[in-house]
JSON list of C-alpha atoms and ligand atoms in Angstrom, two decimals:
[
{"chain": "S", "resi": 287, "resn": "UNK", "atom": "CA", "xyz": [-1.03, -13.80, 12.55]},
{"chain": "S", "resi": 288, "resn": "UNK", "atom": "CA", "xyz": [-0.19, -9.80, 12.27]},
{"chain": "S", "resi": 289, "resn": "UNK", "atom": "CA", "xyz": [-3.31, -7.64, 12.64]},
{"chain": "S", "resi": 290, "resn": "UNK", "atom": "CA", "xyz": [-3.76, -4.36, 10.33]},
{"chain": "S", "resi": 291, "resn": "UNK", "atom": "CA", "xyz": [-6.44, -1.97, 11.30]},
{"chain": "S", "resi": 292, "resn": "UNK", "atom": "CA", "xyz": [-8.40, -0.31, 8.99]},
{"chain": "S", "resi": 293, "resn": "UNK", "atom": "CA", "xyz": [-10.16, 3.11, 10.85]},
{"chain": "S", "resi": 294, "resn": "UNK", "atom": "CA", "xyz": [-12.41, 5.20, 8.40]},
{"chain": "S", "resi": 295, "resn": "UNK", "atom": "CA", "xyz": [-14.94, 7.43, 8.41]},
{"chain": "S", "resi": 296, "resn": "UNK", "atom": "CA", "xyz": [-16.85, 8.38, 4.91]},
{"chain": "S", "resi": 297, "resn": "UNK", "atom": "CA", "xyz": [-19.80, 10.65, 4.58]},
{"chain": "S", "resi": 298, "resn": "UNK", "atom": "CA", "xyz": [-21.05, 10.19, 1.01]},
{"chain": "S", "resi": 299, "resn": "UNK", "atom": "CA", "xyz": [-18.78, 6.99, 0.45]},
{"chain": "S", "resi": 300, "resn": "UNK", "atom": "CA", "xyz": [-15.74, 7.86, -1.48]},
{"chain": "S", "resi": 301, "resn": "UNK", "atom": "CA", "xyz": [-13.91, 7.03, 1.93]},
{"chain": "S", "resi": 302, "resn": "UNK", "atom": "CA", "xyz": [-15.52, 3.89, 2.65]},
{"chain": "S", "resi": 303, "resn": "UNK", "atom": "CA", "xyz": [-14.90, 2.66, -1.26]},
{"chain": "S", "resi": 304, "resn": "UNK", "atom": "CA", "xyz": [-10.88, 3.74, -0.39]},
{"chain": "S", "resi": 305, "resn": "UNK", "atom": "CA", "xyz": [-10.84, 1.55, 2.37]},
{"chain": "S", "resi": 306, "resn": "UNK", "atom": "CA", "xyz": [-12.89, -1.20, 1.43]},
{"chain": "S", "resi": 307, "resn": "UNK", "atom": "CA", "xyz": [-10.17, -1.41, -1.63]},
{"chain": "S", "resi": 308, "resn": "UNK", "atom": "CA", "xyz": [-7.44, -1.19, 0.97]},
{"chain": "S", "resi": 309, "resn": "UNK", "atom": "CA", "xyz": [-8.97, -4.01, 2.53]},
{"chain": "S", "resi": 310, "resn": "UNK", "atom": "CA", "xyz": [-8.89, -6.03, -0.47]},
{"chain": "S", "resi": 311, "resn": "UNK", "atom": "CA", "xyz": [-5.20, -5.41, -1.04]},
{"chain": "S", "resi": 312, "resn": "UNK", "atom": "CA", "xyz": [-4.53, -6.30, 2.48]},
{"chain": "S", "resi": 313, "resn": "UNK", "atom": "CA", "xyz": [-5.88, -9.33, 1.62]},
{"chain": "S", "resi": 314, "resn": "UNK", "atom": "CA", "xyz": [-3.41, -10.10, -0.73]},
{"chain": "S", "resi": 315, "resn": "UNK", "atom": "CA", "xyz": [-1.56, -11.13, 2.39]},
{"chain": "S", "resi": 316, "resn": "UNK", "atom": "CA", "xyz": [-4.72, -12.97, 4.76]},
{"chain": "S", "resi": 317, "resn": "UNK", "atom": "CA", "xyz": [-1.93, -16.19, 5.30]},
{"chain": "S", "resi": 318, "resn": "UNK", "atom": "CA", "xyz": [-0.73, -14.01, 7.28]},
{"chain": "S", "resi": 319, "resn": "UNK", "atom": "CA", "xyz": [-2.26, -10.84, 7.78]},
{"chain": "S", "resi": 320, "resn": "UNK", "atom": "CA", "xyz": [-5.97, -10.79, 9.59]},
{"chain": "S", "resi": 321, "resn": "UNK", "atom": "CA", "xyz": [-7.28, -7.09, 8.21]},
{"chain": "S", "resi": 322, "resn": "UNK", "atom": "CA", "xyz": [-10.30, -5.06, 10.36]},
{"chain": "S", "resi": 323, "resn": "UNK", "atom": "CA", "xyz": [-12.15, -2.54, 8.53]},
{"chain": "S", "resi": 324, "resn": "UNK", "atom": "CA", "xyz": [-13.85, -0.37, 11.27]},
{"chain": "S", "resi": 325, "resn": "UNK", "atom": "CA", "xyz": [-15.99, 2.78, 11.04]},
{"chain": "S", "resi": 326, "resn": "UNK", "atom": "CA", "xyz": [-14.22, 5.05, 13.50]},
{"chain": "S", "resi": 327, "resn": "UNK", "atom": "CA", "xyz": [-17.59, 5.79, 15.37]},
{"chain": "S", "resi": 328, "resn": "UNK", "atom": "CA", "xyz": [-17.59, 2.03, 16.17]},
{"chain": "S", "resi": 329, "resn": "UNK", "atom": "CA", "xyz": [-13.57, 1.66, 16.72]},
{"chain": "S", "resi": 330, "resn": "UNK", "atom": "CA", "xyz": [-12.07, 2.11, 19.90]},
{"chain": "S", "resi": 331, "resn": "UNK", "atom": "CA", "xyz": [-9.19, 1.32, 22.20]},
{"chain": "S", "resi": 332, "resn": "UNK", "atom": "CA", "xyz": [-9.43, -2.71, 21.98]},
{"chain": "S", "resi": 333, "resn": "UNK", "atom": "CA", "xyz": [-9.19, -2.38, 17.90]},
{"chain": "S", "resi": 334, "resn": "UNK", "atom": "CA", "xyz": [-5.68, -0.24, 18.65]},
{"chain": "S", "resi": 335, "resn": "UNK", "atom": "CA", "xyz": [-4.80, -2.97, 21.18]},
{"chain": "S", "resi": 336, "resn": "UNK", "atom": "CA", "xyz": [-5.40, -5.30, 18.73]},
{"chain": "S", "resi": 337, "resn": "UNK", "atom": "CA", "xyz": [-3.44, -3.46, 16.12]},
{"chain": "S", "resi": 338, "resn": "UNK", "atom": "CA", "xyz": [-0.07, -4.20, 14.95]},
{"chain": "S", "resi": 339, "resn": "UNK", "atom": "CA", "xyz": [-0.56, -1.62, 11.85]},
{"chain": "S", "resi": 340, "resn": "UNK", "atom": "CA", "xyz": [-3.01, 0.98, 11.20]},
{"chain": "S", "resi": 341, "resn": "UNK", "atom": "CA", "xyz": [-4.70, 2.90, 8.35]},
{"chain": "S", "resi": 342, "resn": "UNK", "atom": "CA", "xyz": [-6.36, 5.63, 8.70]},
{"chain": "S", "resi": 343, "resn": "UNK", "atom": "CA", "xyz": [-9.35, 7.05, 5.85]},
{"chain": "S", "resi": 344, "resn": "UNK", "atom": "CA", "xyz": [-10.79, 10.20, 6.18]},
{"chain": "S", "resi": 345, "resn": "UNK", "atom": "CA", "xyz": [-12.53, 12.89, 4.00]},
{"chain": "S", "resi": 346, "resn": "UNK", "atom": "CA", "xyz": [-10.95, 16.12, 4.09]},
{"chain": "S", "resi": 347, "resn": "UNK", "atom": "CA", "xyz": [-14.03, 18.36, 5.74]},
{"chain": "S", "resi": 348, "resn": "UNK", "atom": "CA", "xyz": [-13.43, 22.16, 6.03]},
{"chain": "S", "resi": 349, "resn": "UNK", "atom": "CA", "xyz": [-9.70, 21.37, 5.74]},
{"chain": "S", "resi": 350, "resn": "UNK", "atom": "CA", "xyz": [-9.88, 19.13, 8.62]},
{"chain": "S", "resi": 351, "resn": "UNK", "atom": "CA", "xyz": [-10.00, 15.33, 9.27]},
{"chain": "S", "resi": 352, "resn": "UNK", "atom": "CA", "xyz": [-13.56, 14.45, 9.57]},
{"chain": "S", "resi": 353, "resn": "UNK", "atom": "CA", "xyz": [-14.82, 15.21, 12.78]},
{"chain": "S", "resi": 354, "resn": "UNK", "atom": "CA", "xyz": [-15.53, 11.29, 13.32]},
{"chain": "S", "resi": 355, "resn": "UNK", "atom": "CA", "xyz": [-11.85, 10.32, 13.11]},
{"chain": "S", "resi": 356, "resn": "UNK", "atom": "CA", "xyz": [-10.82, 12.61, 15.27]},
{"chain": "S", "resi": 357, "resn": "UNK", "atom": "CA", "xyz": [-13.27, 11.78, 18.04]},
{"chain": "S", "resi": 358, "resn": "UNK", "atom": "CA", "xyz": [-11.58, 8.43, 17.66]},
{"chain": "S", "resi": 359, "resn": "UNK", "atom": "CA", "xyz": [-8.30, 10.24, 18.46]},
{"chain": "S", "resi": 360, "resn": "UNK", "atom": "CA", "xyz": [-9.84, 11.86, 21.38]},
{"chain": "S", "resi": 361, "resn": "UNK", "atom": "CA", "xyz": [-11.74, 9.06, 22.89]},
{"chain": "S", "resi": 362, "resn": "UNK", "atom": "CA", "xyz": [-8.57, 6.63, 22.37]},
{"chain": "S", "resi": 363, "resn": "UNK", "atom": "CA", "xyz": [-5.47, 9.22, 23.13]},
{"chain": "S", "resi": 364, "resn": "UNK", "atom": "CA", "xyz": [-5.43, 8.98, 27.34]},
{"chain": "S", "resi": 365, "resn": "UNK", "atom": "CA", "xyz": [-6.54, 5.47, 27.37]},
{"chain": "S", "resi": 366, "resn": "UNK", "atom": "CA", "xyz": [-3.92, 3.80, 24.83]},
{"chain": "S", "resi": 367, "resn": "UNK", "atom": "CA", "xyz": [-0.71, 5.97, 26.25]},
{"chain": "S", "resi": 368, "resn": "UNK", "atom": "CA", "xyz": [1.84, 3.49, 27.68]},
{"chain": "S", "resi": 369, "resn": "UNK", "atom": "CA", "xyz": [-0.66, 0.57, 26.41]},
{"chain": "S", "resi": 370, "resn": "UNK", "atom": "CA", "xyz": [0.23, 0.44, 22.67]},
{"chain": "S", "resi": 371, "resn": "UNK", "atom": "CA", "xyz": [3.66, 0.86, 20.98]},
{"chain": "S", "resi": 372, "resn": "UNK", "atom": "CA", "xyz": [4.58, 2.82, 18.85]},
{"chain": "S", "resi": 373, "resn": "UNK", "atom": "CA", "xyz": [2.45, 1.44, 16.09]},
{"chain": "S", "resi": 374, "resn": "UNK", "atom": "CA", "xyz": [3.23, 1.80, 11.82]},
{"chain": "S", "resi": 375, "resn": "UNK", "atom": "CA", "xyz": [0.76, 3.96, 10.24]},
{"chain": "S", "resi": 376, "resn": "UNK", "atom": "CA", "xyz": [-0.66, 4.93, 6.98]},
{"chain": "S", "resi": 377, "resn": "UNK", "atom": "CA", "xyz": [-3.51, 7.19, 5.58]},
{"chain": "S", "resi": 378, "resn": "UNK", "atom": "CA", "xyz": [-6.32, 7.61, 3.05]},
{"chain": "S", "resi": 379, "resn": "UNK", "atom": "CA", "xyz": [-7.78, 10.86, 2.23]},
{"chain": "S", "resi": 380, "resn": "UNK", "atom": "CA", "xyz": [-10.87, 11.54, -0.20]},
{"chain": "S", "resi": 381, "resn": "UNK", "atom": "CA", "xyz": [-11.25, 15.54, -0.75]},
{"chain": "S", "resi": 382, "resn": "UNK", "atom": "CA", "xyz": [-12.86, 17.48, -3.18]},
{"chain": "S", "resi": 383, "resn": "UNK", "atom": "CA", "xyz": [-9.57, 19.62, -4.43]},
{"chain": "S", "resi": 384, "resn": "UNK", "atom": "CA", "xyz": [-6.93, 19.14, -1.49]},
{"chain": "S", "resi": 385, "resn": "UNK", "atom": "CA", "xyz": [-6.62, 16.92, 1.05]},
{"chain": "S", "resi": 386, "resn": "UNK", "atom": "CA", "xyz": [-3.41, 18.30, 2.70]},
{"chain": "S", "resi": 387, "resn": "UNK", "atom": "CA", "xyz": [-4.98, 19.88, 5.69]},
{"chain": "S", "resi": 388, "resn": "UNK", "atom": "CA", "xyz": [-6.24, 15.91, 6.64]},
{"chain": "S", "resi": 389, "resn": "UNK", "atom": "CA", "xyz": [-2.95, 14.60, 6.25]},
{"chain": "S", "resi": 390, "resn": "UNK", "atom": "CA", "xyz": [-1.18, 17.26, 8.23]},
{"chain": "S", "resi": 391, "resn": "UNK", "atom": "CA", "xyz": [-3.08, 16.98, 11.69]},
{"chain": "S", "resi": 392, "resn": "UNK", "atom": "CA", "xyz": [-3.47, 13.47, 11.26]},
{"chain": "S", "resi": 393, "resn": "UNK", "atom": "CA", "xyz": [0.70, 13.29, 11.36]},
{"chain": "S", "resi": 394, "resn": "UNK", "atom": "CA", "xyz": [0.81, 15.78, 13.80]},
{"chain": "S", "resi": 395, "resn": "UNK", "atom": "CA", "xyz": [-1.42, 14.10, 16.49]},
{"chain": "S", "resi": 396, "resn": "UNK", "atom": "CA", "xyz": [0.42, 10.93, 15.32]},
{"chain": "S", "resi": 397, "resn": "UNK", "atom": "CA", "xyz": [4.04, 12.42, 16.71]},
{"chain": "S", "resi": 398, "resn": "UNK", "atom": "CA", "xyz": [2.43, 12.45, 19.86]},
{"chain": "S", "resi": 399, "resn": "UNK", "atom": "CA", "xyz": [0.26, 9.36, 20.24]},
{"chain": "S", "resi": 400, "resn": "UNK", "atom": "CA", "xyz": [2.89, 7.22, 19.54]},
{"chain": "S", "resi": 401, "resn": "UNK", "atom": "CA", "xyz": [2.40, 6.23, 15.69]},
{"chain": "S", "resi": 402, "resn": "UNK", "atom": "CA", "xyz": [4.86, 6.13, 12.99]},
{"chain": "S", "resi": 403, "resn": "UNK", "atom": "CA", "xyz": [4.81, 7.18, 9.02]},
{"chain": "S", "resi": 404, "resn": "UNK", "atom": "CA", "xyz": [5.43, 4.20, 6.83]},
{"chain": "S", "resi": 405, "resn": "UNK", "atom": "CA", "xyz": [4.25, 5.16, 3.79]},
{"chain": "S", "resi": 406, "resn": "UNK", "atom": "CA", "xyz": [3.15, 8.37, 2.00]},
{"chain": "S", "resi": 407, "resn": "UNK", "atom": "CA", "xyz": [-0.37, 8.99, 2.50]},
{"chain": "S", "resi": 408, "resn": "UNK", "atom": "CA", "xyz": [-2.66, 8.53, -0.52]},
{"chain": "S", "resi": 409, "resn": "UNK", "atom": "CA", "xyz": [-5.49, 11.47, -1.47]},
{"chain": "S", "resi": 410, "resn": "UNK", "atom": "CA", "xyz": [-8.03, 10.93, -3.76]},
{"chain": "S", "resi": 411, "resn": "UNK", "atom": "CA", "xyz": [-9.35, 14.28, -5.12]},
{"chain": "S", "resi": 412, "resn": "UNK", "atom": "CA", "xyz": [-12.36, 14.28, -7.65]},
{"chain": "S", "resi": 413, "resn": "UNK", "atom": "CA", "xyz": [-12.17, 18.22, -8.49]},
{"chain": "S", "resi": 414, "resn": "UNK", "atom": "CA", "xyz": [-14.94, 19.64, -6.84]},
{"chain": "S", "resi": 415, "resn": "UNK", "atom": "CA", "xyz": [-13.91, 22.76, -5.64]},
{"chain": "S", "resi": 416, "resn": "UNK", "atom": "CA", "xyz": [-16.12, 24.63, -2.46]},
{"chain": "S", "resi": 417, "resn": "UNK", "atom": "CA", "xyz": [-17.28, 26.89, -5.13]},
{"chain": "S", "resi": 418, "resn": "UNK", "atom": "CA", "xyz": [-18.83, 24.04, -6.93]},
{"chain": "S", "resi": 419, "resn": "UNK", "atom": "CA", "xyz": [-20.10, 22.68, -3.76]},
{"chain": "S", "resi": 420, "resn": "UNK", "atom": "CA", "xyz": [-21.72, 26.30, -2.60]},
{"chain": "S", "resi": 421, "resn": "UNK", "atom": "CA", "xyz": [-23.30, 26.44, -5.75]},
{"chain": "S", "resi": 422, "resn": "UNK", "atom": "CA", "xyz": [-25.03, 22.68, -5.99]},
{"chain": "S", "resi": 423, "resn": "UNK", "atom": "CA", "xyz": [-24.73, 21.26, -2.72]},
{"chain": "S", "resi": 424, "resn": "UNK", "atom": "CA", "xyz": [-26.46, 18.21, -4.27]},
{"chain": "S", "resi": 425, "resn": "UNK", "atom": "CA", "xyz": [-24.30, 17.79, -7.28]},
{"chain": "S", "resi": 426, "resn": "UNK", "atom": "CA", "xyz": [-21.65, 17.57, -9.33]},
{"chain": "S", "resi": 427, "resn": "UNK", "atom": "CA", "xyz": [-19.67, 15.04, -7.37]},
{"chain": "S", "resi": 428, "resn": "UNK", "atom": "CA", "xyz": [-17.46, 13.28, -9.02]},
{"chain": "S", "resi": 429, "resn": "UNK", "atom": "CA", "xyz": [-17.43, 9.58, -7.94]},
{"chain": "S", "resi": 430, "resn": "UNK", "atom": "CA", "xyz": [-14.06, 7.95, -6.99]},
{"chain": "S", "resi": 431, "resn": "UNK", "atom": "CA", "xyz": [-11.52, 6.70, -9.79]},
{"chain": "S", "resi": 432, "resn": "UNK", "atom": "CA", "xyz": [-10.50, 3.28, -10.54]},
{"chain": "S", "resi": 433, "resn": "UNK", "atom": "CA", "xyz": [-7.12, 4.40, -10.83]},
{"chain": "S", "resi": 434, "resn": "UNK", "atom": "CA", "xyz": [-7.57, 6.02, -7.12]},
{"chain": "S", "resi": 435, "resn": "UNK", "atom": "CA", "xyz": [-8.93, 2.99, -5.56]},
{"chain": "S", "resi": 436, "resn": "UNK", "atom": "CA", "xyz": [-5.48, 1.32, -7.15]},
{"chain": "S", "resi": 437, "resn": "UNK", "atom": "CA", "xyz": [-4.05, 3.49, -5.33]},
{"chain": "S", "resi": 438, "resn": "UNK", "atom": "CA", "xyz": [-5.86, 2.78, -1.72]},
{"chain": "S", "resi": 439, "resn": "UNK", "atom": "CA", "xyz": [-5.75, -1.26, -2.70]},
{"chain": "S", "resi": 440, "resn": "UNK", "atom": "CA", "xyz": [-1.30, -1.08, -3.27]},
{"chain": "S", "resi": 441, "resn": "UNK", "atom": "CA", "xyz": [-1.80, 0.85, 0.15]},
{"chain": "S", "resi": 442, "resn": "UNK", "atom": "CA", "xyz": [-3.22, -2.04, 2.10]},
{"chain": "S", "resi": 443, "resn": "UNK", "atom": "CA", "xyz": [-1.30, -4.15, 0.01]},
{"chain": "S", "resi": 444, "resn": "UNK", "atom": "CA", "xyz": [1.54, -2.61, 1.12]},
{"chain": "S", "resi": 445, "resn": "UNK", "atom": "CA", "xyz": [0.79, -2.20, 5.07]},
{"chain": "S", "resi": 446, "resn": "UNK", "atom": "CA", "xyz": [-0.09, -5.77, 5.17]},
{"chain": "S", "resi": 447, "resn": "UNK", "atom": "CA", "xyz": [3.33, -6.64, 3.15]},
{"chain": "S", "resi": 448, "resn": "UNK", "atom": "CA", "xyz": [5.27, -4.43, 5.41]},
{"chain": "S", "resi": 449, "resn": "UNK", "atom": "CA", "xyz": [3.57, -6.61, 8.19]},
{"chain": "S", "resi": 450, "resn": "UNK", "atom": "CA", "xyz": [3.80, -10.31, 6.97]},
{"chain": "S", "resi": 451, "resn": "UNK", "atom": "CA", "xyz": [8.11, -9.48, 6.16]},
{"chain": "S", "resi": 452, "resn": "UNK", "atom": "CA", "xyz": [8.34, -8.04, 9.72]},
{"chain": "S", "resi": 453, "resn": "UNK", "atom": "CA", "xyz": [9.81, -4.52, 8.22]},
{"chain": "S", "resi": 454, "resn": "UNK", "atom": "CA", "xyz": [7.43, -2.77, 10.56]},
{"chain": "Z", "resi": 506, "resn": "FMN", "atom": "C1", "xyz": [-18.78, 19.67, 5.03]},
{"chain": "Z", "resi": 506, "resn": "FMN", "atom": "C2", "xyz": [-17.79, 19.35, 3.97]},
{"chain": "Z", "resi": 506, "resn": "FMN", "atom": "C3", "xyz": [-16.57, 20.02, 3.96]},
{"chain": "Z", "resi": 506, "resn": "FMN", "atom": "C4", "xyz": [-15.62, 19.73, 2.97]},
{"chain": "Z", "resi": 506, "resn": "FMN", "atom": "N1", "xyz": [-14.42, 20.37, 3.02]},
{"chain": "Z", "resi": 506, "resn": "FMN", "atom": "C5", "xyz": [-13.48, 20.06, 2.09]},
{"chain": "Z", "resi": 506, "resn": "FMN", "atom": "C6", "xyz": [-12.19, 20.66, 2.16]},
{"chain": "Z", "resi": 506, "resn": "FMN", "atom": "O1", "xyz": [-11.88, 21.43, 3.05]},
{"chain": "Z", "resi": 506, "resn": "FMN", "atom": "N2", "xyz": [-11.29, 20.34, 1.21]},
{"chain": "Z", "resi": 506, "resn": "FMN", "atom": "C7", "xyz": [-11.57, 19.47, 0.19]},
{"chain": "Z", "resi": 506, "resn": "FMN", "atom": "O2", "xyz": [-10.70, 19.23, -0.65]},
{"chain": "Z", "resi": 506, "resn": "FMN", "atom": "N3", "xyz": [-12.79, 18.87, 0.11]},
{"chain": "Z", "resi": 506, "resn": "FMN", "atom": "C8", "xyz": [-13.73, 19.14, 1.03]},
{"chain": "Z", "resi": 506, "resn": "FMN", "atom": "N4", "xyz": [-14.97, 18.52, 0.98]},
{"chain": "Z", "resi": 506, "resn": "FMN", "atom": "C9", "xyz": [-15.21, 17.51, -0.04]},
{"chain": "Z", "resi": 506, "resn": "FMN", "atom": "C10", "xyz": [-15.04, 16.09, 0.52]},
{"chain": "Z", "resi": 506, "resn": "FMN", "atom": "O3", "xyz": [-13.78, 15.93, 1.12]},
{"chain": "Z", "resi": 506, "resn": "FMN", "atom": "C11", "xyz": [-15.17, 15.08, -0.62]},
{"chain": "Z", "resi": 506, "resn": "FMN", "atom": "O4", "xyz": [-16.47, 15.18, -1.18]},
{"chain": "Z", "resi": 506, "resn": "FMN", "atom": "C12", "xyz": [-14.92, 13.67, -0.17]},
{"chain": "Z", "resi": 506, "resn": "FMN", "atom": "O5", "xyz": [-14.81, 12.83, -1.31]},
{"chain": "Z", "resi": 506, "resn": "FMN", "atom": "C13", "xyz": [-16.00, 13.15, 0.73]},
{"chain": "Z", "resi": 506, "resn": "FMN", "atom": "O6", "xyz": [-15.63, 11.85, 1.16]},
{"chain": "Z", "resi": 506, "resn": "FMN", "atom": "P1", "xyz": [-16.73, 10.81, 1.67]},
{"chain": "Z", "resi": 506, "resn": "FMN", "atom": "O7", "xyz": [-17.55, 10.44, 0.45]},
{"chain": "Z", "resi": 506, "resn": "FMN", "atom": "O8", "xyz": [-15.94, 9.66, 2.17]},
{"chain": "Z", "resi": 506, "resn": "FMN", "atom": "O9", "xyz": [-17.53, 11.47, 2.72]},
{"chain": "Z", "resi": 506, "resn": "FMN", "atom": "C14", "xyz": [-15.93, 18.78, 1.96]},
{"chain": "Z", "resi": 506, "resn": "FMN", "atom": "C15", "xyz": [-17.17, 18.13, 1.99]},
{"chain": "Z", "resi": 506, "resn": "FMN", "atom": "C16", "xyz": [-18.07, 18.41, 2.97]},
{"chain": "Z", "resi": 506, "resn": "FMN", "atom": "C17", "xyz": [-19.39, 17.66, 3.00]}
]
């Protein structure tokens, strides 16, 4: 069996729906393909050693990764160099208008941990700009897509493909 790692974090849930439908396309491939879902507060270095694929899903925060995810990459960073190698990688981003800023320091600590791109990373926005958000903190937010979580499902579907063919 080939082991993909699923390594979220999700606030109000739009994350957490992205990577529970990754999940469910990596499970397209469970003959061969054992998937974890894991809430990056709760992952650690013995998921990554585990790991023979990983996707990450993060909201964007303040045009950041969430602060959760990237603990994981701090708490993880010393301890897996020269322990893992270099593993395939993908990511999942939920953000209000952009998204980008996630993606970018995510592939930038990435160069150095060692983890490689395989696919392009897949954003979910739902349109809610900062201004919205400023002005009702509580509202208007838009709930996830189907057609997004098709998205985040063909991603898993995809890692755990790449995985089960040995491309990776
Ligand atoms: C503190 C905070 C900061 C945010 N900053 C951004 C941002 O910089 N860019 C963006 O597009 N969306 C931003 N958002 C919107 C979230 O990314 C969006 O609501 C996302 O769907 C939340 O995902 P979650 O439900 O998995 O927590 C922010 C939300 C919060 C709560």
């Amino acid at each position: 069996m080939k082991h993909l790692l699923i390594v979220f974090h999700s606030q109000s849930g739009n994350t957490a729906r992205m990577a529970q439908a990754a999940l469910e396309g990596a499970d397209e491939e469970r003959d061969t393909v054992e998937t974890r879902l894991v809430r990056a507060g709760d992952a650690g270095l013995d998921d990554l050693l585990w790991a023979d694929a990983v996707l990450f899903g993060t909201p964007e925060n303040f045009g950041f990764m969430s602060g959760m995810l990237k603990d994981f990459f701090d708490r993880t960073y010393y301890a897996a160099r020269g322990r893992i190698r270099k593993l395939p990688y993908a990511v999942l981003v939920s953000a209000g208008n952009d998204g980008t800023g996630a993606v970018r320091q995510i592939e930038r600590i990435a160069r150095g941990y060692p983890l490689h791109k395989v696919a392009e990373p897949v954003i979910a926005t739902s349109g809610v700009t900062e201004e919205m958000r400023s002005a009702d903190p509580e509202g208007s937010r838009t709930a996830i897509t189907e057609a997004q979580l098709a998205h985040a499902r063909e991603l898993g579907q995809t890692l755990a493909a790449g995985l089960a063919c040995g491309i990776f």
